[in-house]
């Protein structure tokens, strides 16, 4: 059982009860023969299982890259005990607890049994997502942003599912999408925008932000977009469990019919999938077919910038872009009026 990456827990050794009549009470019993060998075999098996899980994700990634219209029918069973363990150790140890009140350290004390129980509940359909605890953080403009804090086991399962789904969607997402993706961050997005502006003759720069995006995502459209690539009904139902779990605020659970719960582990991926189909694919097509000059796009989550070098006025080019957006799936997202 691994407790930190690269470290193994001491083997649990079975001992005989002390024979008080025949030897001092403090004398330790002899360890059972073969315990060390069994522990070594168990560690070797776990290492093989982790390697097998990694190879399976590599195969999914390769198929996603080579067959862009492939619909994956067997994803849920990739969530193994080993993947759950890796997911657990990728969580922040000092993160605030969710509605269950359970901390990372408490769960780790009996991690092997906890994960095996979680795995069993997942695969027999007994796993139930808990409502996320809602808190608010201040925004620079004085308003507050609602944040959803999932229960610990929900975080673990979401992180494991994220690893499986990323193997597909990291092959699909376009290059100008930077938010909440492996190996990408805000600095990468800014660097891309600066390099693009510096290396291209740019006349106009536009900036847009989607109003209350994480709270207004349509579940119906989101599931429809996921089904472009996922035909595994168990994986779809798992995602729907998280969407429908609701939020806990001041002791009251409320359930909406939209939104992805900003702050949860799975939320950024779901947001990127939604925007990939509602904005990214359309914007790329518009850039190739409609733009009359050079166009640079950088999107970070629900905020994007585009720079244009066009033979029209900025008002005209902006109107063309917005008009095309309204006539496409972009109508299912709302931008801020400013």
PDB file of N, CA and C in Angstrom, residues 1-10 43 46-47 50 85-86 89-90 93 108:
ATOM      1  N   UNK A   1       0.850  -1.192   0.000  1.00  0.00           N
ATOM      2  CA  UNK A   1       0.000   0.000   0.000  1.00  0.00           C
ATOM      3  C   UNK A   1       0.881   1.235   0.000  1.00  0.00           C
ATOM      4  N   UNK A   2       0.809   2.082  -0.910  1.00  0.00           N
ATOM      5  CA  UNK A   2       1.672   3.257  -0.990  1.00  0.00           C
ATOM      6  C   UNK A   2       1.017   4.423  -0.281  1.00  0.00           C
ATOM      7  N   UNK A   3       1.795   5.156   0.537  1.00  0.00           N
ATOM      8  CA  UNK A   3       1.293   6.311   1.262  1.00  0.00           C
ATOM      9  C   UNK A   3       1.786   7.610   0.698  1.00  0.00           C
ATOM     10  N   UNK A   4       2.892   7.600   0.034  1.00  0.00           N
ATOM     11  CA  UNK A   4       3.383   8.748  -0.705  1.00  0.00           C
ATOM     12  C   UNK A   4       4.022   8.184  -1.953  1.00  0.00           C
ATOM     13  N   UNK A   5       4.062   8.975  -3.001  1.00  0.00           N
ATOM     14  CA  UNK A   5       4.653   8.473  -4.235  1.00  0.00           C
ATOM     15  C   UNK A   5       6.083   8.051  -3.968  1.00  0.00           C
ATOM     16  N   UNK A   6       6.357   6.794  -4.309  1.00  0.00           N
ATOM     17  CA  UNK A   6       7.716   6.309  -4.152  1.00  0.00           C
ATOM     18  C   UNK A   6       7.981   5.687  -2.809  1.00  0.00           C
ATOM     19  N   UNK A   7       7.010   5.710  -1.821  1.00  0.00           N
ATOM     20  CA  UNK A   7       7.222   5.145  -0.506  1.00  0.00           C
ATOM     21  C   UNK A   7       6.166   4.089  -0.262  1.00  0.00           C
ATOM     22  N   UNK A   8       6.566   3.011   0.440  1.00  0.00           N
ATOM     23  CA  UNK A   8       5.625   1.958   0.744  1.00  0.00           C
ATOM     24  C   UNK A   8       5.415   1.886   2.236  1.00  0.00           C
ATOM     25  N   UNK A   9       4.198   1.557   2.641  1.00  0.00           N
ATOM     26  CA  UNK A   9       3.910   1.386   4.051  1.00  0.00           C
ATOM     27  C   UNK A   9       4.561   0.099   4.543  1.00  0.00           C
ATOM     28  N   UNK A  10       4.947   0.069   5.828  1.00  0.00           N
ATOM     29  CA  UNK A  10       5.506  -1.170   6.366  1.00  0.00           C
ATOM     30  C   UNK A  10       4.492  -2.292   6.264  1.00  0.00           C
ATOM     31  N   UNK A  43       3.321  -5.678  -3.491  1.00  0.00           N
ATOM     32  CA  UNK A  43       3.841  -4.425  -4.042  1.00  0.00           C
ATOM     33  C   UNK A  43       4.141  -4.574  -5.534  1.00  0.00           C
ATOM     34  N   UNK A  46       0.865  -4.535  -7.407  1.00  0.00           N
ATOM     35  CA  UNK A  46       0.310  -3.175  -7.503  1.00  0.00           C
ATOM     36  C   UNK A  46       1.064  -2.355  -8.549  1.00  0.00           C
ATOM     37  N   UNK A  47       2.379  -2.523  -8.596  1.00  0.00           N
ATOM     38  CA  UNK A  47       3.166  -1.797  -9.601  1.00  0.00           C
ATOM     39  C   UNK A  47       2.747  -2.228 -11.003  1.00  0.00           C
ATOM     40  N   UNK A  50      -0.640  -0.643 -11.792  1.00  0.00           N
ATOM     41  CA  UNK A  50      -0.508   0.773 -12.142  1.00  0.00           C
ATOM     42  C   UNK A  50       0.028   0.927 -13.562  1.00  0.00           C
ATOM     43  N   UNK A  85      -6.295   5.253  -6.153  1.00  0.00           N
ATOM     44  CA  UNK A  85      -5.190   5.572  -5.242  1.00  0.00           C
ATOM     45  C   UNK A  85      -4.346   6.729  -5.796  1.00  0.00           C
ATOM     46  N   UNK A  86      -4.022   6.661  -7.082  1.00  0.00           N
ATOM     47  CA  UNK A  86      -3.275   7.755  -7.699  1.00  0.00           C
ATOM     48  C   UNK A  86      -4.058   9.060  -7.590  1.00  0.00           C
ATOM     49  N   UNK A  89      -3.829  10.628  -4.072  1.00  0.00           N
ATOM     50  CA  UNK A  89      -2.565  11.307  -3.769  1.00  0.00           C
ATOM     51  C   UNK A  89      -2.338  12.549  -4.632  1.00  0.00           C
ATOM     52  N   UNK A  90      -3.174  12.753  -5.634  1.00  0.00           N
ATOM     53  CA  UNK A  90      -3.090  13.992  -6.415  1.00  0.00           C
ATOM     54  C   UNK A  90      -3.918  15.117  -5.807  1.00  0.00           C
ATOM     55  N   UNK A  93      -3.652  17.963   0.158  1.00  0.00           N
ATOM     56  CA  UNK A  93      -3.778  17.370   1.489  1.00  0.00           C
ATOM     57  C   UNK A  93      -4.507  18.283   2.471  1.00  0.00           C
ATOM     58  N   UNK A 108      -6.818   8.759   4.795  1.00  0.00           N
ATOM     59  CA  UNK A 108      -5.583   8.021   4.533  1.00  0.00           C
ATOM     60  C   UNK A 108      -5.285   6.989   5.614  1.00  0.00           C
TER      61      UNK A 108
END
